[in-house]
Coordinates of C-alpha atoms in Angstrom, one line a residue:
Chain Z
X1 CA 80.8 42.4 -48.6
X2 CA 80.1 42.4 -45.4
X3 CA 76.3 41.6 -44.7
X4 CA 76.9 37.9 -46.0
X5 CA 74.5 34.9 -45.9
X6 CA 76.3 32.5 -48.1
X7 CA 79.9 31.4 -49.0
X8 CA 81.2 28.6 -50.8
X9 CA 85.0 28.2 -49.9
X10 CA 87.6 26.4 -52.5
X11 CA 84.8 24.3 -53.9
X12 CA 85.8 21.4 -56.8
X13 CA 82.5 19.6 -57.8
X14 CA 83.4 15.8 -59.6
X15 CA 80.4 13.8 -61.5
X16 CA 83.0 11.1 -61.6
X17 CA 86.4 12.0 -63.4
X18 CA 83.8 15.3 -64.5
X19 CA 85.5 18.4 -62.9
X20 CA 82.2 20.2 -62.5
X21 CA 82.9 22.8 -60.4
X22 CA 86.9 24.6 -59.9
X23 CA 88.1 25.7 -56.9
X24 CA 85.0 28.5 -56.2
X25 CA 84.8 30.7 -53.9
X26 CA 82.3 33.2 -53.5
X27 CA 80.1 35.2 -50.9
X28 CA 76.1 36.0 -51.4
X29 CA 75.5 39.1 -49.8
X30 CA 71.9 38.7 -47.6
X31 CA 69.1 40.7 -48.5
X32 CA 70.4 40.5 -52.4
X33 CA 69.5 39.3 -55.7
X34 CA 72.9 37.1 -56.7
X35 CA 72.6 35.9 -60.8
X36 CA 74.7 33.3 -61.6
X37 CA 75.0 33.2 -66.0
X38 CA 77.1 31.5 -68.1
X39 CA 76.9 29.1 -71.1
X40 CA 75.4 25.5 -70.6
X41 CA 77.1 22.8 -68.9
X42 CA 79.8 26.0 -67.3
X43 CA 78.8 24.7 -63.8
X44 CA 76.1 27.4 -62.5
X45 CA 73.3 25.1 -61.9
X46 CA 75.1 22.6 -59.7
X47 CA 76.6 25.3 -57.9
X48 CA 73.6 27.1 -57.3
X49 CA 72.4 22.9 -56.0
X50 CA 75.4 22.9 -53.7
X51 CA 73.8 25.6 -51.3
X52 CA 70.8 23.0 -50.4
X53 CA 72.4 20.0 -51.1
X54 CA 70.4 18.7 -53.9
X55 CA 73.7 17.4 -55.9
X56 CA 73.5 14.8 -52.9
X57 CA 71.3 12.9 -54.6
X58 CA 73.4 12.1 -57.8
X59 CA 75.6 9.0 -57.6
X60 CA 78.5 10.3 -59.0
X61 CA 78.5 13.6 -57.0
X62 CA 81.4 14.2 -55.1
X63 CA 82.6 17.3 -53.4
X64 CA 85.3 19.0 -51.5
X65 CA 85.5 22.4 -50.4
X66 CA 83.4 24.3 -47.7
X67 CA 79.6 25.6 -47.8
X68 CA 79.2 27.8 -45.1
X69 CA 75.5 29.5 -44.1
X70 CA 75.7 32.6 -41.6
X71 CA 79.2 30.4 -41.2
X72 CA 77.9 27.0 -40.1
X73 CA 79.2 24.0 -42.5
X74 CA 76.6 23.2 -44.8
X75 CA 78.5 19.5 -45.1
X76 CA 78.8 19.0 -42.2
X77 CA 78.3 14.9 -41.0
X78 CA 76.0 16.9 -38.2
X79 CA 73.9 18.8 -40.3
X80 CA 69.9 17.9 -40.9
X81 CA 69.2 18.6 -44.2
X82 CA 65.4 19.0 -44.0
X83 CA 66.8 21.6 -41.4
X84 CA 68.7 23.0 -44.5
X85 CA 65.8 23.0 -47.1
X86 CA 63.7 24.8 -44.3
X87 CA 66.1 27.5 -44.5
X88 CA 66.9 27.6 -48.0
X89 CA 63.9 27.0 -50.5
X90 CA 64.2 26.4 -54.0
X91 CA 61.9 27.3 -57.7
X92 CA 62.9 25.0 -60.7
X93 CA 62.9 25.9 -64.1
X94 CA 59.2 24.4 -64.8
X95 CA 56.4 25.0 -62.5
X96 CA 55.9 21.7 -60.5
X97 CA 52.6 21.9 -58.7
X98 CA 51.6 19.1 -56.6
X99 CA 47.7 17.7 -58.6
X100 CA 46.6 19.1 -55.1
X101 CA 44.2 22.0 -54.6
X102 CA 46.1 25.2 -54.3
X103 CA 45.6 25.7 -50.7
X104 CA 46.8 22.0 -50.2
X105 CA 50.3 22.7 -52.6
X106 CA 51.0 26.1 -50.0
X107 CA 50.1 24.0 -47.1
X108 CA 52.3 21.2 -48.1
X109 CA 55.8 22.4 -46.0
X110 CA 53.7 23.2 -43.3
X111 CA 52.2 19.9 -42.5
X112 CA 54.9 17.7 -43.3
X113 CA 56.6 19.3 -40.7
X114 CA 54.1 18.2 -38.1
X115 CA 51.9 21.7 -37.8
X116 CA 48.6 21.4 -36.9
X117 CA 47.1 24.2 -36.1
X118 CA 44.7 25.3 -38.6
X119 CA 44.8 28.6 -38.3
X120 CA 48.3 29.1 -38.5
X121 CA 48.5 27.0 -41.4
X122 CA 45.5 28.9 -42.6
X123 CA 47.0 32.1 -42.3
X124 CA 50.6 31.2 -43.2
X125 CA 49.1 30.0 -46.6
X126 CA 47.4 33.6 -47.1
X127 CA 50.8 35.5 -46.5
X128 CA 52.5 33.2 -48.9
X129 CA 50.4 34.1 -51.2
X130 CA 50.2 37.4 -50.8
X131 CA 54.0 37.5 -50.7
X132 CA 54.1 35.5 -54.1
X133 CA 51.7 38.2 -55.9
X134 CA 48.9 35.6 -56.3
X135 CA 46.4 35.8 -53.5
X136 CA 44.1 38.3 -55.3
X137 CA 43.9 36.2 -58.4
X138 CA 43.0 32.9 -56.3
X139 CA 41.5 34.1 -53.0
X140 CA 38.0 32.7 -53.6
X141 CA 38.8 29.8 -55.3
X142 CA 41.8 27.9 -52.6
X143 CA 40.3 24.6 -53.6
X144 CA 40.9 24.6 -56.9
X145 CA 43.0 22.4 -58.8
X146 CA 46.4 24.1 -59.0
X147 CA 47.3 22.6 -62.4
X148 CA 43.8 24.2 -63.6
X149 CA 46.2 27.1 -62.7
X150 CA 48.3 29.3 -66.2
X151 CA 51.8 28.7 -66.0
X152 CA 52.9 31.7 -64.6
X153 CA 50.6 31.2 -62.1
X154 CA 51.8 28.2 -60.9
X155 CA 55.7 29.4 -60.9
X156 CA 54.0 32.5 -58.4
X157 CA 52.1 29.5 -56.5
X158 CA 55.5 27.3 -56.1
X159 CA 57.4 30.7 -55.0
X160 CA 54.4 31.1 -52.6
X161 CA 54.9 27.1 -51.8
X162 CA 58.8 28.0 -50.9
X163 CA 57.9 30.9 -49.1
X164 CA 55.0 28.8 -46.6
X165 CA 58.0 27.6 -44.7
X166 CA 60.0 30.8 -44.3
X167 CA 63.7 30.4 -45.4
X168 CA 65.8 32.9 -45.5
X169 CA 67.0 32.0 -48.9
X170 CA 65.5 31.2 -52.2
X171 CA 67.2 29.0 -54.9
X172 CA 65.8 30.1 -58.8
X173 CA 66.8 27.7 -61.7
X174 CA 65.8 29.8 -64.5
X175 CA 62.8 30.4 -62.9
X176 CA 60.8 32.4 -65.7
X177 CA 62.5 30.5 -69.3
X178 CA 58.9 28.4 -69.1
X179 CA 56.8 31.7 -68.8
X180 CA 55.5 34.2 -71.4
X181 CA 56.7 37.9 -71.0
X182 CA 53.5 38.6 -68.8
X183 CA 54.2 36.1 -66.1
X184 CA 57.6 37.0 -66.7
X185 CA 57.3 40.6 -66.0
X186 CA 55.4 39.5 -62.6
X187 CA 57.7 36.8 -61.5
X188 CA 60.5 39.4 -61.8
X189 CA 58.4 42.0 -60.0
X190 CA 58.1 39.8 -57.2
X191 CA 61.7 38.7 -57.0
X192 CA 62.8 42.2 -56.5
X193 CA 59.7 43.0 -54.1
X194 CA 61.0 39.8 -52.3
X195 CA 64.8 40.4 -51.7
X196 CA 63.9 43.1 -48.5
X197 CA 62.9 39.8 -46.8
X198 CA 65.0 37.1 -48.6
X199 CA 68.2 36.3 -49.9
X200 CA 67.9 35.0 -53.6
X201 CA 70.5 33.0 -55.6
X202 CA 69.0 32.9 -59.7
X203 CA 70.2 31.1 -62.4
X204 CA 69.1 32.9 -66.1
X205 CA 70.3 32.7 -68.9
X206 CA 68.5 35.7 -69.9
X207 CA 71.4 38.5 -69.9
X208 CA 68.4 41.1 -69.7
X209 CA 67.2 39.3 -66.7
X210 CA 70.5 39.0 -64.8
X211 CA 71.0 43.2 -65.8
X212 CA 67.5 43.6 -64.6
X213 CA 67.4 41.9 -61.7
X214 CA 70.4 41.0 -59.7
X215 CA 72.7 43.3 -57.4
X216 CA 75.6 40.9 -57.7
X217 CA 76.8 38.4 -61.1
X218 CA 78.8 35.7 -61.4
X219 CA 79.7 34.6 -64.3
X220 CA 80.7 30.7 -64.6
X221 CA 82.6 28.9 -68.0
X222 CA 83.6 25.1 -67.9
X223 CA 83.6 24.9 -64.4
X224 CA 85.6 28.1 -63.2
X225 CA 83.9 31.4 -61.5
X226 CA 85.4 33.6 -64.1
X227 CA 84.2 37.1 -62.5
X228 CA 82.1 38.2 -59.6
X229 CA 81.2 41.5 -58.9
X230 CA 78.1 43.8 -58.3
X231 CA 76.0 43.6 -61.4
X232 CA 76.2 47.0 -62.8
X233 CA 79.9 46.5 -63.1
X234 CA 79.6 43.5 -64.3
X235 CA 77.6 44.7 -67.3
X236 CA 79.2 47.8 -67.7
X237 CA 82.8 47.4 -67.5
X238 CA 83.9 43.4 -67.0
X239 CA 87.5 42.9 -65.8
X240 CA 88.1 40.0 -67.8
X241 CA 87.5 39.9 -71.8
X242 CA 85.8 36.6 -71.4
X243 CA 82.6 37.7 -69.0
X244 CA 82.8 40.6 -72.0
X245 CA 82.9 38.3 -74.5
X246 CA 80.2 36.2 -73.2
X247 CA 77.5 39.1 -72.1
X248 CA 78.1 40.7 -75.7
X249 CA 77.1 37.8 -77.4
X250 CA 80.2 37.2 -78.9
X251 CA 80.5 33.5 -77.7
X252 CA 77.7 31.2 -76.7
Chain F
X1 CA 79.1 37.4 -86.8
X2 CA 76.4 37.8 -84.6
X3 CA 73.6 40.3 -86.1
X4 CA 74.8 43.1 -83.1
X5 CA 78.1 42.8 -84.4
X6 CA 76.9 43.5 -88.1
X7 CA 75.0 46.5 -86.8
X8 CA 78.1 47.8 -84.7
X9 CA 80.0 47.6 -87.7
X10 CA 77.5 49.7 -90.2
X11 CA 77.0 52.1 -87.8
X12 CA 80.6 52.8 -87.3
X13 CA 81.1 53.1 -91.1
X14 CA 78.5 55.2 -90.7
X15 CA 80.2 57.9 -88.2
X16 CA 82.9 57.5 -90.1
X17 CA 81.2 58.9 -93.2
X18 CA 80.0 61.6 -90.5
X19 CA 83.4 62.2 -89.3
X20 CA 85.1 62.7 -93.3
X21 CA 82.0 65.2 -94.3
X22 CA 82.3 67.2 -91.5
X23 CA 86.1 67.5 -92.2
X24 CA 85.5 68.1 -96.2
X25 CA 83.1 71.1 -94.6
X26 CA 85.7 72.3 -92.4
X27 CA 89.0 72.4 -95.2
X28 CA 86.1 73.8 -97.9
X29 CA 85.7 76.8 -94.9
X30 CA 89.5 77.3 -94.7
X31 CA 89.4 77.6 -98.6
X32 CA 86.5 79.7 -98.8
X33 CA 87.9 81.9 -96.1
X34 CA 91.7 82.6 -97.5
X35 CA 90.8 82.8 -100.8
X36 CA 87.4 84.7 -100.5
X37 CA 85.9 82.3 -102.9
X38 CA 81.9 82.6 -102.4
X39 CA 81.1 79.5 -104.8
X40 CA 83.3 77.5 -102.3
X41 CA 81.2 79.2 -99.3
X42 CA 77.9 78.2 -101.1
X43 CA 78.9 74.8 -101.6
X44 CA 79.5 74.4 -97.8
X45 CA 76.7 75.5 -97.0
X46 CA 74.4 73.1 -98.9
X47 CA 76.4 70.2 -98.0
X48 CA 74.8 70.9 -94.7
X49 CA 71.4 69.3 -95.4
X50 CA 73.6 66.2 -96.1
X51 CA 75.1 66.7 -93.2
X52 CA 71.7 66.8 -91.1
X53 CA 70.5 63.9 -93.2
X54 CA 73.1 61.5 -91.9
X55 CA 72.8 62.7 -88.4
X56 CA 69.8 62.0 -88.1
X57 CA 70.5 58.3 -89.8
X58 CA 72.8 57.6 -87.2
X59 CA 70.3 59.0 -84.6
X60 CA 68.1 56.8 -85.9
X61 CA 71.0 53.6 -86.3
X62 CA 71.7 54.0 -82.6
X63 CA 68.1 54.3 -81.2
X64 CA 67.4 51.1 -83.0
X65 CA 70.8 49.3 -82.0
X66 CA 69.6 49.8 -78.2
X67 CA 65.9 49.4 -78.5
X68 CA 66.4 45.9 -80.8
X69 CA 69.7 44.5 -79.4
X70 CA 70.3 46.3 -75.6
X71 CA 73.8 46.2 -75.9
X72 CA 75.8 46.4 -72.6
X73 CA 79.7 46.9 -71.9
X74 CA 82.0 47.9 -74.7
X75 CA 79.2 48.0 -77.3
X76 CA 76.8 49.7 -75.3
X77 CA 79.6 52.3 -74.4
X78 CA 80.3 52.5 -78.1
X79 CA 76.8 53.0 -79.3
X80 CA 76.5 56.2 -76.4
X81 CA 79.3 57.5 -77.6
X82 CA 78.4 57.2 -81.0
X83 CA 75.1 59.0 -80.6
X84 CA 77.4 62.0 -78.7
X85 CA 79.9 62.5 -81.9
X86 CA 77.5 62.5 -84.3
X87 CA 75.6 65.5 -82.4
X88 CA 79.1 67.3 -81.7
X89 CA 79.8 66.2 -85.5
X90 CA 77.0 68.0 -86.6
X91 CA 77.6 71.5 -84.5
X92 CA 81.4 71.5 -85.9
X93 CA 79.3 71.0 -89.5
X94 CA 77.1 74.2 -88.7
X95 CA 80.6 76.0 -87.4
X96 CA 81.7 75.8 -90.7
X97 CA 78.2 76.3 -92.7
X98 CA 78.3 79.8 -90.4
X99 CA 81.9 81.1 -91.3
X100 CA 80.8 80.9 -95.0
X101 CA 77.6 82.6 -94.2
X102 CA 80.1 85.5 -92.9
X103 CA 82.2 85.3 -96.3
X104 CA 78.8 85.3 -98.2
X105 CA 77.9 88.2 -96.0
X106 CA 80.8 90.6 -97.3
X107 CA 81.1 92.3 -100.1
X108 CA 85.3 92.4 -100.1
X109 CA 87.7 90.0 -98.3
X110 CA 88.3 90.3 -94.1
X111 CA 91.3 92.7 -93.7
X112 CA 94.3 91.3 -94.1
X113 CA 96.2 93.2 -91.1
X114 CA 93.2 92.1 -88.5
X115 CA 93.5 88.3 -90.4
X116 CA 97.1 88.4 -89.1
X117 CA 96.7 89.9 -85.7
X118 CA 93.7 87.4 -84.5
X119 CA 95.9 84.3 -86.0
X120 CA 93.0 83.1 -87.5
X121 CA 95.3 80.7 -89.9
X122 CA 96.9 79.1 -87.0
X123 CA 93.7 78.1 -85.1
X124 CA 92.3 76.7 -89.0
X125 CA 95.5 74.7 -88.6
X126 CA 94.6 73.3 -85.1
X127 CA 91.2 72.9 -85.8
X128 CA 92.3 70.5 -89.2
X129 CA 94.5 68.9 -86.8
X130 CA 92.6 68.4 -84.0
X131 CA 89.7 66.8 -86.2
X132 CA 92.5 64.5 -88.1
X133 CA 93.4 63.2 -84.0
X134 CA 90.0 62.4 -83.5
X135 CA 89.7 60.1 -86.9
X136 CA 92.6 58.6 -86.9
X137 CA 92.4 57.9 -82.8
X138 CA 88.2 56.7 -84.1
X139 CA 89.5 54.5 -86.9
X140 CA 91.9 52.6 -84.7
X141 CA 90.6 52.8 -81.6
X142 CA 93.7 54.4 -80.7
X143 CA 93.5 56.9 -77.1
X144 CA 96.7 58.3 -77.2
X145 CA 95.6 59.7 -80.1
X146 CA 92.7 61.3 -78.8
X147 CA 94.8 62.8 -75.6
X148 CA 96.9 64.7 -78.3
X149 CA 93.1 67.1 -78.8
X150 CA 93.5 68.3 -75.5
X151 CA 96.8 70.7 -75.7
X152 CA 95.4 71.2 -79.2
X153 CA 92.4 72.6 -77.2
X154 CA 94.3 75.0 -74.3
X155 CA 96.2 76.5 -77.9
X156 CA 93.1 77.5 -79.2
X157 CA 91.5 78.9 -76.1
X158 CA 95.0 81.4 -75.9
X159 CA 94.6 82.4 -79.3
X160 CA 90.6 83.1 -78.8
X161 CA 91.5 85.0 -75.5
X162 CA 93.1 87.5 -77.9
X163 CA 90.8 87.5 -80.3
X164 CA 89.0 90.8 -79.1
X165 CA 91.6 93.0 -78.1
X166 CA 93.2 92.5 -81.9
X167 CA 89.8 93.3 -83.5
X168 CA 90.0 96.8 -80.9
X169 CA 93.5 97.4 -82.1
X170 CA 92.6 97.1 -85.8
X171 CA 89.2 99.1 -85.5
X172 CA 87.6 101.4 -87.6
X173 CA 84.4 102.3 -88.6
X174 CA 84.8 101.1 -92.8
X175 CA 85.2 97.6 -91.7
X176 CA 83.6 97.2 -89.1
X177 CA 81.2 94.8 -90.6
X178 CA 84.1 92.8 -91.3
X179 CA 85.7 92.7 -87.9
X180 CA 82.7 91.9 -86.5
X181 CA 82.7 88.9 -88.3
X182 CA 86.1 88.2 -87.9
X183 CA 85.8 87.6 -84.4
X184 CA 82.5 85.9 -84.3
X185 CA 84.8 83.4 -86.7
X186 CA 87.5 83.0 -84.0
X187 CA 84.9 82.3 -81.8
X188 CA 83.4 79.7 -83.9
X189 CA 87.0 78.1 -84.6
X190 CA 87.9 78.2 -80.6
X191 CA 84.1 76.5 -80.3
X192 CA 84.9 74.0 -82.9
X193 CA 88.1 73.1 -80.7
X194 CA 85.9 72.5 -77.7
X195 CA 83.3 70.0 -80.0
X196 CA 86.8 68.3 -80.8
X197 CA 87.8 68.1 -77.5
X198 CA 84.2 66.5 -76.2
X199 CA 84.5 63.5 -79.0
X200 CA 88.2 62.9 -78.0
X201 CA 86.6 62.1 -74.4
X202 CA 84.1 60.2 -75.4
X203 CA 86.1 58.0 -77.7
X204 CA 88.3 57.5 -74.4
X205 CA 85.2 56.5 -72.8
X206 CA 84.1 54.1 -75.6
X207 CA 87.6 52.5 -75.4
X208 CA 88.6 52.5 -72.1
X209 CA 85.8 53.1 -69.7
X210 CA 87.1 56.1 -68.5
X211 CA 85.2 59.2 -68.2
X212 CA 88.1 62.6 -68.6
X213 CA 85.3 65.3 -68.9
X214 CA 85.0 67.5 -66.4
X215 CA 88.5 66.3 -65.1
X216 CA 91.9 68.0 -65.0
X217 CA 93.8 65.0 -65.4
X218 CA 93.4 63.1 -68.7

């Protein structure tokens, strides 16, 4: 894997005397869908918060290791991290709309970064939405409250929020286990529509999802990056009888 | 035991009942065959609407397995490979249904002298053989067994490349019938070695990911 966007070197993850995360290293190839599965508490959400930093905020984080992005420390004392987030742009597990009007929730990035210009911001908010599948369902109506907004509609309009600012990269955490099939269907659409532009890093724990979606799995359990390889490997033949045992439904 | 694994299980009990008709079809042929027994001949061939009956079960089994459950991996390789034997099952089942409609066909036994030239006992004993391998080598999951099909196999194919030049040799025009049928029935036999053959390679898939068909080296 050449073409890489992402690497984590040798990282340990402590919440306290918690060993989170084990000595993982790993590459995200740009331009990819990457799926990281595994069974609760194995570690894949906080790893998948290690590439923007968001662990920072918990008190008893504490990390070692390297994060490198096109090979600049991540960690690094010099590093801005509202740089970071700029670059790498994150969808949670519930839709989390600001109770702004739909324009102002795209706009939001935009302005708290100190643009003005109307226009831009104007037409930055249209290709976001475009980009995020939604700008035909909401076009005429950008003033509307965006919690008046269905649920998969607001997971498309915080994609299209993430997208306003342009990163490179786009953090999922299980972005469609709030969403009916419907939204699901179109949230998965636009993932793979959006991964010629974007790099994206998804956490499911939807085995379906991860077969559907991803070019490249990792499979986490109790803290250790058990296998990593391109997805249709991973579900058709896994190395190791655990990631086999685990995609077959044979542990939980 | 996770409901998949319950339906994994089934439908391998399944195949297996699959793989032990087929075989009672194929010994009833051998019978039917050596001893010119006609009732034996009839019975095979009615046991072949049981035969179609639980093919199309397991069709059935496996369509549902992957449309309800989407297996992947070793179970999803399983449940493929399971859909493949049952259809090769069921051609080895119709080899046998059409060497008794040859002996149901005639009104006196296949001459003995031609019987002897085409070696038509020795590929029946290959063909037992070769479908014993692939049960056992089913039953516990066991590859080496299924490699031992594929000399099984090249045996068969030298005795069929025979098979016509015999049948020339023992010509003439009263039995003709018969040694038509004779070597339509070593064709059938060399045929069912090649069905044999395909499920031994698709059990070695199942088990070990590795696809031999089409390959040289197994």
């Amino acid at each position: 894997m050449d073409n890489h966007i992402l690497e984590s070197k040798s990282v340990n993850v402590y919440y306290d005397d918690m060993h989170a995360l084990k000595n993982i290293s790993m590459k995200v190839e740009a331009n990819s869908v990457t799926a990281l599965i595994g069974p609760s508490g194995c570690g894949k959400s906080t790893f998948l918060r290690v590439f923007n930093r968001m662990n920072d905020y918990i008190e008893a984080f504490r990390m070692d290791g390297e994060v490198l992005m096109e090979g600049k420390n991540i960690y690094h004392k010099k590093m801005q991290v509202d740089e970071l987030r700029k670059s790498i742009g994150m969808v949670f597990q519930k839709p989390n709309p600001f109770p702004k009007s739909i324009f102002e929730n795209v706009a939001y990035g935009l302005k708290i970064q100190g643009i003005k210009d109307k226009e831009f911001i104007q037409n930055r908010v249209e290709k976001s939405l475009q980009q995020a599948a939604l700008w035909d369902e909401v076009k005429s109506d950008l003033n509307k409250s965006a919690l008046a907004l269905s649920g998969g509609q607001q997971q498309r309009l915080c994609i299209a929020r993430a997208l306003a600012v342009e990163p490179r990269v786009l953090l999922m955490d299980e972005p469609t286990s709030a969403l009916d099939p419907i939204s699901t269907a179109k949230v998965e659409e636009l993932i793979n529509e959006l991964k010629q532009n974007y790099t994206i890093v998804i956490v499911t724990h939807n085995m379906q999802q991860a077969s559907r979606l991803s070019d490249y799995t990792a499979f986490f359990y109790m803290g250790d990056l058990i296998e990593f390889g391109k997805t249709e490997e991973i579900f058709r033949n896994p190395k190791v009888e655990r990631t086999q045992n685990y995609i077959t439904g044979r542990f939980g | 035991m996770t409901q998949l694994e319950q339906e994994l299980k089934d439908l391998r009990i399944e195949l297996l009942n699959m793989f032990i008709a087929v075989n009672k079809q194929l010994l009833k042929t051998e019978k039917a065959f050596f001893d010119f027994d006609k009732d034996i001949a009839y019975e095979v061939y009615n046991a072949e609407k049981r035969i179609n009956a639980l093919e199309l079960k397991i069709d059935r089994d496996c369509e549902n397995i992957l449309a309800l459950y989407s297996p992947v991996a070793v179970d999803l390789r399983f449940v493929l490979s399971v859909y493949k034997i049952n259809h090769e099952l069921e051609r080895i089942a119709d080899i046998a249904e059409g060497i008794c409609k040859y002996i149901n066909g005639l009104s006196k036994p296949f001459p003995s002298k031609a019987v002897e030239d085409v070696r038509i006992a020795e590929m029946f004993i290959q063909c037992k053989s070769m479908m014993e391998d692939v049960i056992v080598a089913f039953e516990n999951e066991d590859t080496s067994t299924a490699r031992k099909v594929f000399k099984k196999d090249e045996f068969l194919n030298e005795i069929n490349e025979g098979g016509s030049a015999n049948i020339i040799k023992n010509y003439n025009e009263q039995d003709a019938k018969s040694l038509f049928f004779l070597l339509s029935c070593v064709r059938k036999l060399e045929r069912a070695g090649d069905l044999n053959k395909n499920i031994a390679e698709e059990l070695i898939f199942s088990i070990e990911s590795k696809v031999v068909k089409h390959q040289k080296k197994k």
